[in-house]
PDB file of C-alpha atoms in Angstrom:
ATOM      1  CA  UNK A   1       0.000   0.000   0.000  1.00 35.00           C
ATOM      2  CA  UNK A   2       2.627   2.806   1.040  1.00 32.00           C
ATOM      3  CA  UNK A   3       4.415   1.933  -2.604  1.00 33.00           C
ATOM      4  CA  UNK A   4       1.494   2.224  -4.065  1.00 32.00           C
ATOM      5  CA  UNK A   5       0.495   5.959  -2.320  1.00 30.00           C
ATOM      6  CA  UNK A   6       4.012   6.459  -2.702  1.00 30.00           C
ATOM      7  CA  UNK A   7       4.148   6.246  -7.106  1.00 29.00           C
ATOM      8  CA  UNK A   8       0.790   8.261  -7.132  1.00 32.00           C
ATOM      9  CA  UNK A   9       2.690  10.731  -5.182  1.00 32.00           C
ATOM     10  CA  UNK A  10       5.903  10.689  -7.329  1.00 33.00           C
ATOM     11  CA  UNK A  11       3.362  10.798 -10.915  1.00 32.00           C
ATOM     12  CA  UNK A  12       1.655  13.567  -8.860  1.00 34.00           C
ATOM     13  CA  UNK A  13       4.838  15.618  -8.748  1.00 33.00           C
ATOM     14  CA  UNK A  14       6.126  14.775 -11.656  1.00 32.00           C
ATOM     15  CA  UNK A  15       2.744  16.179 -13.436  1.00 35.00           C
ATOM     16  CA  UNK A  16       2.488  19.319 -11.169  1.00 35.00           C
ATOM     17  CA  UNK A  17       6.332  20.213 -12.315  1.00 33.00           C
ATOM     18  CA  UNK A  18       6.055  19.776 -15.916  1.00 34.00           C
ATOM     19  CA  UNK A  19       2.882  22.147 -15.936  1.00 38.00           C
ATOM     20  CA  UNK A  20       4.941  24.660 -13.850  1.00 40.00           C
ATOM     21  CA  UNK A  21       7.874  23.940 -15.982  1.00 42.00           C
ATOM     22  CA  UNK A  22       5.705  24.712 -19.255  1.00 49.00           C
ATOM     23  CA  UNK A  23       5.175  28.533 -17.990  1.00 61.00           C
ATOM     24  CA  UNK A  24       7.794  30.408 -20.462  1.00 82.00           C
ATOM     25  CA  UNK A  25      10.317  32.772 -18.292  1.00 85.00           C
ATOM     26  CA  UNK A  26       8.303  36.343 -19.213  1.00 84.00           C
ATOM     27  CA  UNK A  27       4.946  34.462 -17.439  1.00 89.00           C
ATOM     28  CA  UNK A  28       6.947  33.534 -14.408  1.00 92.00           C
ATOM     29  CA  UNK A  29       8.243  36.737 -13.695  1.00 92.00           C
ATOM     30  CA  UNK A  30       4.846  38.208 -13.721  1.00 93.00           C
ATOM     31  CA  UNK A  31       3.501  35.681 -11.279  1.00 94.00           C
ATOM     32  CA  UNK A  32       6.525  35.683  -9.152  1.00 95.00           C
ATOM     33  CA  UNK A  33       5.828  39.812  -8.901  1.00 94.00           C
ATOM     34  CA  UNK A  34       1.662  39.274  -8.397  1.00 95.00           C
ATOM     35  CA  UNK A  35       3.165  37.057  -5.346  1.00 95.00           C
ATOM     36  CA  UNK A  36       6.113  39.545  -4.232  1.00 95.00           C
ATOM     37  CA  UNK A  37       3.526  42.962  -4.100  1.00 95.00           C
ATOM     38  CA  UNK A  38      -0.089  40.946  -3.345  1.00 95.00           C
ATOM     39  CA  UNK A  39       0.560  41.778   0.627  1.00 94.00           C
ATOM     40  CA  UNK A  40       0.535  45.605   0.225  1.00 95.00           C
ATOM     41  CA  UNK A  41      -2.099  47.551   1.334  1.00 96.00           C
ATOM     42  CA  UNK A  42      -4.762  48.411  -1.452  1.00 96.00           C
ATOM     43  CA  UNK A  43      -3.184  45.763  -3.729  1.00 97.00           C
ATOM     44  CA  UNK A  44      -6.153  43.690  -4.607  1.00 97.00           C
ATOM     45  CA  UNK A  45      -5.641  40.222  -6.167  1.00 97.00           C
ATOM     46  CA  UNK A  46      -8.187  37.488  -7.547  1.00 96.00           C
ATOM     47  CA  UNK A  47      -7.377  34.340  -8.739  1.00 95.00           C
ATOM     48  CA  UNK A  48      -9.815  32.020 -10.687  1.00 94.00           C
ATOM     49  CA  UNK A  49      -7.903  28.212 -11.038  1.00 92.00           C
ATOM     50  CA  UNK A  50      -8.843  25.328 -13.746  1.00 89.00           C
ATOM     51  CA  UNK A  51     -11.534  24.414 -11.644  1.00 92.00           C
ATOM     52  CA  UNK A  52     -13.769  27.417 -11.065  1.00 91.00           C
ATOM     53  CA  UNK A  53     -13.402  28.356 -14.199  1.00 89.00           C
ATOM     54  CA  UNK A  54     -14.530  24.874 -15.474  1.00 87.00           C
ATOM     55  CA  UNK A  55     -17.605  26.040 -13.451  1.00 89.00           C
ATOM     56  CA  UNK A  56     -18.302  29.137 -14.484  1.00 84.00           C
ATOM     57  CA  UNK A  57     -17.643  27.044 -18.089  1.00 83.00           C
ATOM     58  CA  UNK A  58     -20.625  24.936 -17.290  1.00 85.00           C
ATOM     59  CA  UNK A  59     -22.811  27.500 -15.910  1.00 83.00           C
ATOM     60  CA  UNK A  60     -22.634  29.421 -18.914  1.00 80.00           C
ATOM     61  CA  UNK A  61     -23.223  26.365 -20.853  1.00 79.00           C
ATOM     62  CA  UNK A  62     -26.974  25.798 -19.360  1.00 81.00           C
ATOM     63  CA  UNK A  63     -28.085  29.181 -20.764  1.00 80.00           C
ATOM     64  CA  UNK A  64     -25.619  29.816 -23.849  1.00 78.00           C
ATOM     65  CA  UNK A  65     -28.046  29.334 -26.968  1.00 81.00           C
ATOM     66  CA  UNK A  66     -26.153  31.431 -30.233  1.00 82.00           C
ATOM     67  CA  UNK A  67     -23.557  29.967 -32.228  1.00 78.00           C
ATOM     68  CA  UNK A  68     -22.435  33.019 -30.828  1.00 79.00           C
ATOM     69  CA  UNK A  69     -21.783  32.349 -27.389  1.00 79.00           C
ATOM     70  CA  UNK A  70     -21.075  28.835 -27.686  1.00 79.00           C
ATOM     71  CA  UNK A  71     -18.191  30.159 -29.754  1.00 78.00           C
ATOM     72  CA  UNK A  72     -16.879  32.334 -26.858  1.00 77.00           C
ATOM     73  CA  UNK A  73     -17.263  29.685 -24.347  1.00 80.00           C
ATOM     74  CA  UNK A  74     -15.340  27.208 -26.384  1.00 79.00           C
ATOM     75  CA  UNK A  75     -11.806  29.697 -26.437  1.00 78.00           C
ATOM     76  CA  UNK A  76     -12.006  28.376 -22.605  1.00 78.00           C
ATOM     77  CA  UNK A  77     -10.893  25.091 -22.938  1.00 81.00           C
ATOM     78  CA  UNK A  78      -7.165  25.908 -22.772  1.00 86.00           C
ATOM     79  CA  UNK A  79      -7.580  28.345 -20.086  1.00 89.00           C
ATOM     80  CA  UNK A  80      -5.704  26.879 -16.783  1.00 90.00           C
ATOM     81  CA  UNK A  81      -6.248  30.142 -14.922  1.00 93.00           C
ATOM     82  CA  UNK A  82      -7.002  34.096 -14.482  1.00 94.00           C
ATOM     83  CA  UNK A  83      -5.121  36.298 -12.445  1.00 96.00           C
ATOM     84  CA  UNK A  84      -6.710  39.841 -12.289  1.00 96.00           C
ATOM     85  CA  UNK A  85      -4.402  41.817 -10.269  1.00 97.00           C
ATOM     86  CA  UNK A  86      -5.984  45.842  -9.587  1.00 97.00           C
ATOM     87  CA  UNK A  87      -3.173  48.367  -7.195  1.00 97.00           C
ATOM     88  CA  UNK A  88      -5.601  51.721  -7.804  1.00 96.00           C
ATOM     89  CA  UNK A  89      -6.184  51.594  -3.574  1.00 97.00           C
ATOM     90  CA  UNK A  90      -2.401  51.424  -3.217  1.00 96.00           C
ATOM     91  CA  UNK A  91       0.106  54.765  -2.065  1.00 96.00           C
ATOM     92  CA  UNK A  92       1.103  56.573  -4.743  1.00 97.00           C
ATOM     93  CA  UNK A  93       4.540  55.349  -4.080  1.00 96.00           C
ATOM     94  CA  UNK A  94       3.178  51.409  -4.734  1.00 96.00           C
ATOM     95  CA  UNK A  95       1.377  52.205  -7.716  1.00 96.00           C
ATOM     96  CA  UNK A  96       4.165  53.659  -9.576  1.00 97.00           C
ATOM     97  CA  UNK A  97       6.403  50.972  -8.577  1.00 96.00           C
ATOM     98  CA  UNK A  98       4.115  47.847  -9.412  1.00 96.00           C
ATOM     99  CA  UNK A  99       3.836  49.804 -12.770  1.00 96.00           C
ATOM    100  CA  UNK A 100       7.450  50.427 -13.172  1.00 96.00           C
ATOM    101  CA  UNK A 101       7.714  46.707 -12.573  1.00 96.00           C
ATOM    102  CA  UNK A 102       5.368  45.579 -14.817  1.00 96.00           C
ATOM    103  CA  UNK A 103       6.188  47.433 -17.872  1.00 95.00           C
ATOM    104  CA  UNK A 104       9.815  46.430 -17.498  1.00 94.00           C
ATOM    105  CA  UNK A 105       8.883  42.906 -16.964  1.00 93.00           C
ATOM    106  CA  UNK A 106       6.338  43.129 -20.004  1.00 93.00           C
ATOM    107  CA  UNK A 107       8.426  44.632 -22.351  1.00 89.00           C
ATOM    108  CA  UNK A 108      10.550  41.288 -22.872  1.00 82.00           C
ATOM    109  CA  UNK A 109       7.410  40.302 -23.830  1.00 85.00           C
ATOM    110  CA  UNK A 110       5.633  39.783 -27.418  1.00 88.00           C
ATOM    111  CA  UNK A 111       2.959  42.600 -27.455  1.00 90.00           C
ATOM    112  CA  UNK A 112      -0.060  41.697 -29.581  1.00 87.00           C
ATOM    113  CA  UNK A 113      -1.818  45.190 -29.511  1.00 88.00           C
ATOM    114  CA  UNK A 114      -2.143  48.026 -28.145  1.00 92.00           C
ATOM    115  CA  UNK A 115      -4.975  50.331 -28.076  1.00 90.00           C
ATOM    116  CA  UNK A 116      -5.205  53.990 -26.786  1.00 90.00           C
ATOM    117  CA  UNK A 117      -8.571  54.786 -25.218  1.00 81.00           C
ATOM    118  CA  UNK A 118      -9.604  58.231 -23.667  1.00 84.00           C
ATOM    119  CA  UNK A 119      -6.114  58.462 -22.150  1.00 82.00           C
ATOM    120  CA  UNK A 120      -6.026  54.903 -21.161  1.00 86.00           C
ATOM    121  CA  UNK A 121      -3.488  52.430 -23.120  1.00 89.00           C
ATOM    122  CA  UNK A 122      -4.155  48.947 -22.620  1.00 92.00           C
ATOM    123  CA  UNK A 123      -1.192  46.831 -24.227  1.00 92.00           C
ATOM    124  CA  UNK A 124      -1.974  43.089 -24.595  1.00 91.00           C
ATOM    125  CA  UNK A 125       0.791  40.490 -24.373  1.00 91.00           C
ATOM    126  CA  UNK A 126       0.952  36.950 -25.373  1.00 88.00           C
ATOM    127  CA  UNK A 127       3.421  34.409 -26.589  1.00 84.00           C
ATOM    128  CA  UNK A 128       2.440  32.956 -29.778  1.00 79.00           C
ATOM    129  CA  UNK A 129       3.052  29.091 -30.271  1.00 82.00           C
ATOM    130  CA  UNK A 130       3.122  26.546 -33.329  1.00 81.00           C
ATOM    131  CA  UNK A 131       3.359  29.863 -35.664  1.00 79.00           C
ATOM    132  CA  UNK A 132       0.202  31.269 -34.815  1.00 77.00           C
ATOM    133  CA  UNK A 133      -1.720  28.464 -33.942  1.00 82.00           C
ATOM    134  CA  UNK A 134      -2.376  29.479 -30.580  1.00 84.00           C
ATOM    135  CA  UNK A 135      -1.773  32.067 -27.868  1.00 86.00           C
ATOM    136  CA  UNK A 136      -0.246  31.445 -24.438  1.00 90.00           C
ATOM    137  CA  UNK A 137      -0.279  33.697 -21.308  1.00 92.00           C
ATOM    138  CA  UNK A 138      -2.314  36.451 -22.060  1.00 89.00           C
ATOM    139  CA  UNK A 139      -1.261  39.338 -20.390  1.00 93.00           C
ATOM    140  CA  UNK A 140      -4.102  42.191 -20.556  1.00 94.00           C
ATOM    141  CA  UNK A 141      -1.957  45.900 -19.176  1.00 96.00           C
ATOM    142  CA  UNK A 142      -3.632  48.769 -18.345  1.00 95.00           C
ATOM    143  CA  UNK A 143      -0.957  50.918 -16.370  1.00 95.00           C
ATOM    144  CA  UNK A 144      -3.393  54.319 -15.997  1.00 95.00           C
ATOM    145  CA  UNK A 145      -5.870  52.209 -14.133  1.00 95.00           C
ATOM    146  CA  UNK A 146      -3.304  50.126 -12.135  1.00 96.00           C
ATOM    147  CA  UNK A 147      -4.993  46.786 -13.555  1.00 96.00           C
ATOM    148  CA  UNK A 148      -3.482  43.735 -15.285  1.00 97.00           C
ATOM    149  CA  UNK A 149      -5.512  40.862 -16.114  1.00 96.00           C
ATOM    150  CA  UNK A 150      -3.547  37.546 -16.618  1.00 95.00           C
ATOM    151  CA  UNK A 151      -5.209  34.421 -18.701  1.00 93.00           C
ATOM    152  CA  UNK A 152      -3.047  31.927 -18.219  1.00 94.00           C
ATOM    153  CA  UNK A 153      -3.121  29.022 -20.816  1.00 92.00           C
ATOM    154  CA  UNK A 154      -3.556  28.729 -24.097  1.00 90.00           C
ATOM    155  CA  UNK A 155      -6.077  29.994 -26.655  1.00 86.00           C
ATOM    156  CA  UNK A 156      -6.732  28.993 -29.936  1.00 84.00           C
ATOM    157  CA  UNK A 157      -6.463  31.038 -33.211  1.00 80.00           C
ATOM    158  CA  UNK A 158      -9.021  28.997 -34.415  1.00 82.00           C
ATOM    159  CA  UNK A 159     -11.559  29.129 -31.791  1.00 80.00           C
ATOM    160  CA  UNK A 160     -10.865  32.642 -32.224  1.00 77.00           C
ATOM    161  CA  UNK A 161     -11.074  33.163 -36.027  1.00 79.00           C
ATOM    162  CA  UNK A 162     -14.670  30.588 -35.269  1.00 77.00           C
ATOM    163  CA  UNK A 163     -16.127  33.327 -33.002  1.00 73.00           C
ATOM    164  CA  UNK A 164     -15.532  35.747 -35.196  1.00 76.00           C
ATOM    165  CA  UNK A 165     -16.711  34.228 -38.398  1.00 78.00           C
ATOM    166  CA  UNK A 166     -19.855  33.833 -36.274  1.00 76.00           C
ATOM    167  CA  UNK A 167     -19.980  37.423 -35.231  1.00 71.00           C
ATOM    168  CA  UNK A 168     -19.547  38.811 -38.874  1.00 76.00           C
ATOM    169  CA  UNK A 169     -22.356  36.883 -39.821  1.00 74.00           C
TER     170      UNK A 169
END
């Protein structure tokens, strides 16, 4: 019996370490910051893992009836988790270093767009995989409102490209 508990432990590890060993060096550093500046005051954090959103996946389900919005709920099958990090409550002094941080940290990474809104920019980040076949680690910025929004996984260009066929028609 103990070998037994003792190779579900060791496949166990072995699984939980190749997933964390599967997050490229750009997504790590982001995560590893979220952890280093969570504890400060007015630094709120909210964290949605593979299994709530596998819920919120199948309560959307029950109601979703357009091609539409079973589309959008199918780009959430490679989604292993969302990280929406907001430091607006923070001192003044926090805020601009969590941003200094970020942006540093971000700009090793691939951007995918940027848009410029009322004064706002909002730069979105990704790594791009099997040339273009899917995105990993989104990173959503948005340094004037001390937010960034963190989809961890991967999406599909396809699913993607699907929903928005659908939309267009």
């Amino acid at each position: 019996m103990k070998n037994i508990i003792f190779v579900i432990l060791s496949l166990w590890l072995t699984a939980c370490s190749s997933i964390a060993g599967n997050r490229n060096q750009e997504t790590q550093n982001i995560i590893d910051t979220i952890s280093e500046y969570k504890h400060l005051s007015g630094v709120h954090v909210i964290t949605v893992g593979k299994l709530g959103i596998g819920l919120a996946k199948f309560a959307a389900n029950l109601s979703a009836e357009s091609k539409e919005e079973k589309a959008a709920l199918a780009i959430l099958n490679g989604i292993n988790q969302v990280v929406v990090v907001n430091y607006e409550d923070a001192t003044t002094a926090d805020q601009k270093e969590v941003n200094s941080k970020l942006s540093k940290l971000l700009s090793d990474a691939e951007l995918i767009m940027e848009i410029k809104d009322e004064g706002d920019n909002v730069n979105i980040y990704g790594t791009s995989v099997n040339g273009g076949e899917s995105i990993d680690d989104l990173m959503i910025f948005i340094p004037e409102e001390y937010t960034l929004v963190c989809v961890l996984g991967s999406i599909s260009a396809e699913r993607i490209s699907d929903l928005i066929k659908i939309a267009n028609e």
